[in-house]
XYZ file of C-alpha atoms in Angstrom:
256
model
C 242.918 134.814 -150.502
C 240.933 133.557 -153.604
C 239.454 136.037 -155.731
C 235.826 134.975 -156.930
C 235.083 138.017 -158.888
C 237.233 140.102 -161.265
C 239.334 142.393 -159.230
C 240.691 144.716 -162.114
C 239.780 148.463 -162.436
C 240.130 150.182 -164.988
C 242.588 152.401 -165.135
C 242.284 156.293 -165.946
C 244.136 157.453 -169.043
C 246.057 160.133 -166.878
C 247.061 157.022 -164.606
C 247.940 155.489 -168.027
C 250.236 157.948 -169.200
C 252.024 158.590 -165.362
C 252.730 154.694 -165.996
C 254.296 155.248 -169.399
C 256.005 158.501 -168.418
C 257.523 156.209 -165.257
C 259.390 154.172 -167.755
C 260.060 156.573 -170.251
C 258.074 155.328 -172.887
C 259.911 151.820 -173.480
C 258.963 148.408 -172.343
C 261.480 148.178 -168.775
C 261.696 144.499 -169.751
C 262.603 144.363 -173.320
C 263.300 148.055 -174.171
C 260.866 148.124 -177.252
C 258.760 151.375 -177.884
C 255.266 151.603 -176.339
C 253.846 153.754 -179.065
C 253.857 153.656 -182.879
C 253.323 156.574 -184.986
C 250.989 155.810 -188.223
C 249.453 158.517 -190.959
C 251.188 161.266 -188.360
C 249.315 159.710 -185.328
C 250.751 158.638 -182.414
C 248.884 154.966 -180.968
C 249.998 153.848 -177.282
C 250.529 149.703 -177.465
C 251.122 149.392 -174.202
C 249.137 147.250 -171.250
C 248.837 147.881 -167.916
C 250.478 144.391 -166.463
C 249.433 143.809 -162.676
C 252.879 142.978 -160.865
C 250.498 140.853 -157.981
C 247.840 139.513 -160.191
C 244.830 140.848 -159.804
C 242.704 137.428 -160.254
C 245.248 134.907 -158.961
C 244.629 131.645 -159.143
C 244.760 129.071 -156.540
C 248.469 127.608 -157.431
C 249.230 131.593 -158.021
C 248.789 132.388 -154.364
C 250.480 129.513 -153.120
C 252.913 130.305 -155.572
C 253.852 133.567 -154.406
C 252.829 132.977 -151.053
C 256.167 133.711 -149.793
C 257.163 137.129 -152.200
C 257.018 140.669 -150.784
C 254.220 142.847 -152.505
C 254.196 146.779 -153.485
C 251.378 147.710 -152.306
C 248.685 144.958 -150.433
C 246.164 146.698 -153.242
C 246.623 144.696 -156.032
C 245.205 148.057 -157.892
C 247.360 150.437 -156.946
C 249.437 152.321 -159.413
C 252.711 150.745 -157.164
C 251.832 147.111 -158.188
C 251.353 147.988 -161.758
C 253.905 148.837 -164.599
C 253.337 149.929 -168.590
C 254.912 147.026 -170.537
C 254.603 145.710 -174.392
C 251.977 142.975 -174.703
C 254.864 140.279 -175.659
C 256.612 140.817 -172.217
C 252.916 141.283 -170.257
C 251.603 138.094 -171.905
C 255.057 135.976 -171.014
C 255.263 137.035 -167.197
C 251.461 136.127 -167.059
C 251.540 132.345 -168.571
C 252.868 130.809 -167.098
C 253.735 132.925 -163.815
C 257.048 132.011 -161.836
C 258.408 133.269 -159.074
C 261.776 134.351 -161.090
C 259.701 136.477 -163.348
C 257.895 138.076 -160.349
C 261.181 138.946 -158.564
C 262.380 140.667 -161.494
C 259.101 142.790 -162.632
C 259.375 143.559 -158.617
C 262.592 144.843 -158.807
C 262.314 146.867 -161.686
C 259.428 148.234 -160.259
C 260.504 149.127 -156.913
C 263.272 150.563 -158.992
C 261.056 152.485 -160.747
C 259.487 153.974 -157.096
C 262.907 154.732 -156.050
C 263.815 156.498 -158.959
C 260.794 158.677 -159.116
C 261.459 159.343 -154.921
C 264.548 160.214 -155.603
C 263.792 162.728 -158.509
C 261.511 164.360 -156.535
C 264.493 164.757 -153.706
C 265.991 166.197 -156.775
C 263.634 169.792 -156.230
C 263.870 170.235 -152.718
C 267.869 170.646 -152.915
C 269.856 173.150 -154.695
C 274.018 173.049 -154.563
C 275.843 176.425 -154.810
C 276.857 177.408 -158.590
C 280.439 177.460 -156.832
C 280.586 174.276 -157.508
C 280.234 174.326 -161.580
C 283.593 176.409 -161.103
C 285.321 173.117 -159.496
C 284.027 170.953 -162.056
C 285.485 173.117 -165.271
C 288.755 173.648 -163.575
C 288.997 169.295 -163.188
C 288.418 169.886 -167.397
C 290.918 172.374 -167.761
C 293.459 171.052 -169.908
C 296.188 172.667 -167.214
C 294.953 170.650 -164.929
C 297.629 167.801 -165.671
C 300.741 169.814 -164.960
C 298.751 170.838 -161.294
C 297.449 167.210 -159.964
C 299.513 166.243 -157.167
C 298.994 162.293 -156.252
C 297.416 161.504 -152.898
C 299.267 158.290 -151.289
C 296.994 155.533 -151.100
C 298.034 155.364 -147.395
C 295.509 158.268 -146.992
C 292.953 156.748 -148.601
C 288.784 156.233 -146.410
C 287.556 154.344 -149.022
C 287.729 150.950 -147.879
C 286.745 151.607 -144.445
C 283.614 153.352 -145.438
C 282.442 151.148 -147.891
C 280.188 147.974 -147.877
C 279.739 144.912 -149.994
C 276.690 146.926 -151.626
C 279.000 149.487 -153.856
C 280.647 146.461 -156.295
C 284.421 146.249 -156.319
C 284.575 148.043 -160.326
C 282.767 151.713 -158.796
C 285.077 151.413 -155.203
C 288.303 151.259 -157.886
C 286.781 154.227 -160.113
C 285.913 156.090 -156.277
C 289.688 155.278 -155.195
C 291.911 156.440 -158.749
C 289.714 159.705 -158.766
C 290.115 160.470 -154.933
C 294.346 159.418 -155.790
C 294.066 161.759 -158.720
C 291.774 164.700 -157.436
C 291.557 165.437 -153.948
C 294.263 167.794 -153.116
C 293.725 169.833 -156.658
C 290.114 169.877 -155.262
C 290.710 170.430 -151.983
C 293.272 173.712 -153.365
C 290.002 174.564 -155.068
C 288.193 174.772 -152.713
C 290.654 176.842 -150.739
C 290.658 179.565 -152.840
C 286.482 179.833 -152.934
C 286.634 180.417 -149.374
C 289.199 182.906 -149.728
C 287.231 185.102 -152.049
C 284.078 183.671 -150.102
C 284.436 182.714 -146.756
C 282.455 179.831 -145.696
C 281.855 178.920 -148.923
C 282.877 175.055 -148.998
C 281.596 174.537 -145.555
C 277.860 175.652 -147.326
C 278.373 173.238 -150.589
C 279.642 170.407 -148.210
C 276.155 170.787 -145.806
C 274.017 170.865 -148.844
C 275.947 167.487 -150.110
C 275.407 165.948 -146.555
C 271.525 166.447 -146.102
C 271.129 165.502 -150.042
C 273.230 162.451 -149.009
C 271.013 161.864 -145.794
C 268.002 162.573 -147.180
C 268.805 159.935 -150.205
C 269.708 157.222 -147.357
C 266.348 156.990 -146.583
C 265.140 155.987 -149.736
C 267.950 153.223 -150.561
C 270.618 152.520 -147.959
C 272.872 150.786 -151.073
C 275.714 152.449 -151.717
C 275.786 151.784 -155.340
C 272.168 153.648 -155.444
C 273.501 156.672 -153.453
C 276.558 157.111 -155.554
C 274.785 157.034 -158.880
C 271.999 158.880 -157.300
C 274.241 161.676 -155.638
C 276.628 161.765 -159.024
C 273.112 162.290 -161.038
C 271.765 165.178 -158.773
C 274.993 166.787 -159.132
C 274.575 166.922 -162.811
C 271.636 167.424 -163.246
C 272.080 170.578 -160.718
C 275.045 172.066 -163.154
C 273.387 171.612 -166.252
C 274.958 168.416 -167.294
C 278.039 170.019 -167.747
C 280.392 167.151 -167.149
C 279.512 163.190 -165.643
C 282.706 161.944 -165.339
C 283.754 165.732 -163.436
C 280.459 164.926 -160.839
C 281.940 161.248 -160.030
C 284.879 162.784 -159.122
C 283.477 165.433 -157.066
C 281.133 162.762 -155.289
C 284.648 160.647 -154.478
C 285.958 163.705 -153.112
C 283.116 163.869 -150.549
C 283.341 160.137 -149.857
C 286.951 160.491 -149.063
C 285.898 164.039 -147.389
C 283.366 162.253 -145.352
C 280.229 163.813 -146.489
C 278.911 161.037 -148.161
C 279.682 157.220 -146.692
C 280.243 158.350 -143.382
């Protein structure tokens, strides 16, 4: 289609600021700030950049006759991103289709993110589980860890060529390391609370569902599951979440 009249709108300065609130208030292409502060006053410089160009010209639409699109309105908030001027007036002259794959990614990134965060709300995971994570930082914790045999090991068998080789080795040394001081854990929550683990393992399978809907990569659903998990304990300990999330791979909750 050839546009014959400008097809912008302009945009509302609450739509403005969701925008600049989706990428957290830096350019997602070069990472400078999208506001300056002068005489104690805060002034946005961002733009609004259309992903799809709003006005394409002929040799723009044959140009990207082929790409996928966001949304089929060229206007909606999912084929727009906040960006600095210097990126916004690059991707625009002169357009190629490498530049539009990558502001399409990010963006669709972007979506997924925000999806995802709003997953975040609907699911809770019992404070048990904060318990688990400070006992894998308890500096007794060496003298306890008894090695699982690689022989035992799920991890290759439920994994895909979309979770790169570096996270599948991190996933495999903390399942080695962890699983039976978890699973020993674990144990002894159910013993002062029976049924315990079988209520923090169903809230880690739906999350897990519910998150395969969204992104079926399992590099996105193990960053996205070790995320939720600390955001959900008050960001007590990352590197205690991964290996929590590895022992649900290997415990098939997650990658089954």
């Amino acid at each position: 289609m050839i546009y014959v009249q400008d097809n912008r709108r302009k945009f509302t300065e609450n739509e403005k600021m969701l925008l600049y609130s989706e990428v957290r208030g830096r350019c997602p292409i070069c990472g400078d700030n999208l506001t300056h502060k002068k005489n104690g006053i805060i002034y946005k410089i961002f733009e609004v950049a259309h992903i799809y160009p709003a006005n394409p010209r002929i040799e723009e639409v044959i140009l990207l006759k082929n790409e996928l699109l966001l949304s089929t309105d060229v206007n909606d908030l999912k084929n727009v991103i906040a960006t600095c001027r210097k990126c916004h007036k690059k991707f625009d002259t002169p357009r190629t289709v490498e530049e539009y794959q990558k502001w399409y990614r990010v963006k669709r990134k972007l979506i997924q993110d925000a999806q995802t965060k709003s997953i975040y709300e609907l699911f809770n995971v019992e404070d048990d589980i904060r318990t688990v994570l400070e006992k894998i930082n308890n500096p007794i914790t060496e003298k306890e860890l008894v090695k699982l045999s690689y022989d035992s090991l799920r991890i290759d068998e439920k994994t895909n060529g979309t979770l790169p080789y570096i996270i599948k080795r991190t996933i495999k040394n903390d399942v080695v390391d962890y699983y039976d001081y978890i699973k020993a854990l674990f144990i002894e929550i159910d013993n002062n609370i029976p049924y315990k683990f079988d209520t923090v393992a169903s809230q880690i399978k739906v999350f897990y569902c519910k998150c395969m809907q969204t992104n079926q990569s399992q590099e996105y659903i193990y960053n996205v599951m070790v995320d939720w998990l600390d955001e959900k304990t008050g960001s007590y300990s990352k590197k205690a979440c991964e290996i929590v999330v590895a022992y649900f791979i290997q415990d098939c909750e997650v990658f089954s």
